[in-house]
């Protein structure tokens, strides 16, 4: 099973503030939805709770929530207590590509534990005030295999670029 990270990251590595998104990029939200549809999405509890209630659990995906709280439940979700447990549940159900969708601590743990095969990173070409950041990644370990730039326009206040990085062998 392939393990992917999907994330939108500002120029200063910002990914969130006050348990919310910092920017609104409709095309990036559609990209996220299209890429993750039909797959397991693994996220931390705080990230899950940051999703507006009407969208929880994320539709057309198996939502896996990672928490240390042994009593935590989330309707319509698989609740686990480690990323590894979440990935094992995805693999056991026949998943071919599980997506780690945040937040910052979950991304950091997945990278530190060397669990990730590829990363879909939307680079938002601006810096933002934030309290959650994407970890530094070692570019010698990751090779960019795809890039698609999008300028600022009337629906997108910030220029951004979709990228796909794969772990170098």
Short mmCIF file of C-alpha atoms in Angstrom, two decimals:
data_model
loop_
_atom_site.label_atom_id
_atom_site.label_comp_id
_atom_site.label_asym_id
_atom_site.label_seq_id
_atom_site.Cartn_x
_atom_site.Cartn_y
_atom_site.Cartn_z
CA UNK A 1 0.00 0.00 0.00
CA UNK A 2 1.25 3.44 -0.92
CA UNK A 3 1.17 6.17 1.74
CA UNK A 4 0.75 9.77 0.60
CA UNK A 5 0.68 13.11 2.34
CA UNK A 6 -1.62 15.75 0.90
CA UNK A 7 -1.25 19.32 2.18
CA UNK A 8 -1.41 22.99 1.20
CA UNK A 9 1.62 24.88 2.52
CA UNK A 10 2.46 28.58 2.53
CA UNK A 11 5.90 29.95 1.62
CA UNK A 12 6.75 30.08 5.37
CA UNK A 13 5.49 26.46 5.85
CA UNK A 14 2.23 27.71 7.47
CA UNK A 15 -0.72 25.30 7.22
CA UNK A 16 -3.22 26.54 9.81
CA UNK A 17 -4.19 29.01 12.48
CA UNK A 18 -6.67 28.72 15.35
CA UNK A 19 -7.64 25.23 14.15
CA UNK A 20 -8.78 26.60 10.77
CA UNK A 21 -7.61 27.09 7.20
CA UNK A 22 -5.74 30.30 6.51
CA UNK A 23 -6.77 30.76 2.86
CA UNK A 24 -9.60 29.80 0.56
CA UNK A 25 -8.53 28.25 -2.75
CA UNK A 26 -11.53 26.50 -4.36
CA UNK A 27 -9.45 24.70 -6.99
CA UNK A 28 -7.17 23.30 -4.25
CA UNK A 29 -10.19 22.07 -2.28
CA UNK A 30 -11.46 20.32 -5.43
CA UNK A 31 -7.99 18.85 -6.04
CA UNK A 32 -7.96 17.49 -2.46
CA UNK A 33 -11.44 16.01 -2.92
CA UNK A 34 -10.61 14.44 -6.31
CA UNK A 35 -7.27 12.95 -5.22
CA UNK A 36 -8.51 11.49 -1.93
CA UNK A 37 -11.97 10.29 -3.07
CA UNK A 38 -12.51 6.60 -2.41
CA UNK A 39 -9.46 6.32 -0.16
CA UNK A 40 -8.64 6.25 3.54
CA UNK A 41 -7.78 9.70 4.94
CA UNK A 42 -5.81 9.64 8.17
CA UNK A 43 -5.88 12.71 10.40
CA UNK A 44 -5.36 13.83 13.95
CA UNK A 45 -8.31 14.51 16.23
CA UNK A 46 -7.80 18.30 16.20
CA UNK A 47 -7.67 18.27 12.40
CA UNK A 48 -10.88 16.22 12.29
CA UNK A 49 -12.62 18.67 14.64
CA UNK A 50 -11.46 21.61 12.49
CA UNK A 51 -13.55 20.29 9.59
CA UNK A 52 -16.92 22.06 9.57
CA UNK A 53 -19.50 19.74 11.15
CA UNK A 54 -21.61 19.52 8.00
CA UNK A 55 -18.62 17.98 6.15
CA UNK A 56 -17.68 15.48 8.90
CA UNK A 57 -16.83 12.78 8.25
CA UNK A 58 -15.43 13.72 4.84
CA UNK A 59 -17.75 12.05 2.30
CA UNK A 60 -16.68 9.29 -0.08
CA UNK A 61 -13.64 8.47 2.03
CA UNK A 62 -12.90 6.27 5.02
CA UNK A 63 -12.07 8.79 7.76
CA UNK A 64 -9.44 7.56 10.22
CA UNK A 65 -8.94 9.72 13.32
CA UNK A 66 -5.74 9.36 15.35
CA UNK A 67 -5.99 10.24 19.05
CA UNK A 68 -4.27 9.31 22.30
CA UNK A 69 -7.67 9.45 24.06
CA UNK A 70 -8.74 5.80 24.45
CA UNK A 71 -12.38 6.85 25.05
CA UNK A 72 -12.72 9.08 21.97
CA UNK A 73 -15.37 8.21 19.41
CA UNK A 74 -16.29 9.89 16.14
CA UNK A 75 -19.45 8.82 14.36
CA UNK A 76 -18.78 7.33 10.93
CA UNK A 77 -15.02 7.19 11.52
CA UNK A 78 -12.39 4.64 12.40
CA UNK A 79 -10.67 5.79 15.61
CA UNK A 80 -7.08 4.64 16.19
CA UNK A 81 -4.30 5.53 18.59
CA UNK A 82 -1.30 5.78 16.26
CA UNK A 83 -0.58 6.50 12.61
CA UNK A 84 0.75 2.97 12.26
CA UNK A 85 -2.55 1.57 13.58
CA UNK A 86 -4.43 3.73 11.08
CA UNK A 87 -2.27 2.53 8.20
CA UNK A 88 -2.71 -1.10 9.32
CA UNK A 89 -6.50 -0.65 9.31
CA UNK A 90 -6.36 0.85 5.81
CA UNK A 91 -4.17 -1.97 4.54
CA UNK A 92 -6.39 -4.63 6.16
CA UNK A 93 -9.40 -3.26 4.30
CA UNK A 94 -7.60 -3.49 0.95
CA UNK A 95 -6.61 0.17 0.55
CA UNK A 96 -4.04 0.79 -2.19
CA UNK A 97 -3.21 4.42 -1.34
CA UNK A 98 -3.83 5.91 2.12
CA UNK A 99 -3.64 9.68 2.55
CA UNK A 100 -2.30 11.47 5.61
CA UNK A 101 -4.17 14.79 5.72
CA UNK A 102 -2.88 16.48 8.86
CA UNK A 103 -2.41 18.27 11.08
CA UNK A 104 1.13 19.39 11.74
CA UNK A 105 1.98 16.82 14.40
CA UNK A 106 0.59 13.94 12.31
CA UNK A 107 2.61 15.09 9.27
CA UNK A 108 5.75 15.37 11.42
CA UNK A 109 5.25 11.91 12.94
CA UNK A 110 4.61 10.27 9.56
CA UNK A 111 7.77 11.81 8.09
CA UNK A 112 9.88 11.05 11.18
CA UNK A 113 8.69 7.42 11.15
CA UNK A 114 9.58 7.16 7.43
CA UNK A 115 6.05 6.04 6.53
CA UNK A 116 5.49 8.27 3.50
CA UNK A 117 6.05 7.33 -0.17
CA UNK A 118 4.87 10.54 -1.85
CA UNK A 119 3.61 14.02 -1.08
CA UNK A 120 1.01 16.09 -2.88
CA UNK A 121 1.95 19.62 -1.85
CA UNK A 122 0.02 22.69 -2.91
CA UNK A 123 2.53 25.51 -2.57
CA UNK A 124 0.72 28.73 -1.70
CA UNK A 125 3.01 31.54 -2.87
CA UNK A 126 2.67 33.82 0.13
CA UNK A 127 3.55 33.78 3.84
CA UNK A 128 0.89 33.82 6.53
CA UNK A 129 0.54 34.24 10.27
CA UNK A 130 -0.04 30.73 11.62
CA UNK A 131 0.23 28.48 14.64
CA UNK A 132 0.63 25.18 12.75
CA UNK A 133 3.41 24.53 10.26
CA UNK A 134 4.39 21.78 7.87
CA UNK A 135 7.70 20.15 8.81
CA UNK A 136 10.94 20.89 6.98
CA UNK A 137 11.56 18.20 4.42
CA UNK A 138 14.92 17.01 3.18
CA UNK A 139 14.80 17.79 -0.55
CA UNK A 140 17.64 15.32 -1.16
CA UNK A 141 15.21 12.55 -0.14
CA UNK A 142 12.30 13.80 -2.27
CA UNK A 143 12.16 14.20 -6.07
CA UNK A 144 9.60 16.47 -7.69
CA UNK A 145 7.84 14.54 -10.47
CA UNK A 146 4.98 16.90 -11.34
CA UNK A 147 4.24 20.63 -11.08
CA UNK A 148 1.24 22.70 -12.20
CA UNK A 149 1.25 26.46 -11.56
CA UNK A 150 -1.89 28.54 -11.06
CA UNK A 151 -1.87 32.36 -10.93
CA UNK A 152 -3.96 34.49 -8.64
CA UNK A 153 -7.39 35.13 -10.19
CA UNK A 154 -10.86 36.40 -9.28
CA UNK A 155 -11.65 33.18 -7.31
CA UNK A 156 -8.17 32.61 -5.85
CA UNK A 157 -6.59 35.46 -3.89
CA UNK A 158 -3.18 33.77 -3.88
CA UNK A 159 -1.06 32.17 -6.60
CA UNK A 160 -0.36 28.50 -5.93
CA UNK A 161 1.27 25.45 -7.49
CA UNK A 162 0.31 21.79 -7.28
CA UNK A 163 3.35 19.53 -6.89
CA UNK A 164 3.95 15.83 -6.44
CA UNK A 165 7.11 14.64 -4.69
CA UNK A 166 8.18 11.01 -4.59
CA UNK A 167 10.72 9.51 -2.26
CA UNK A 168 14.05 9.00 -4.01
CA UNK A 169 15.11 5.38 -4.13
#
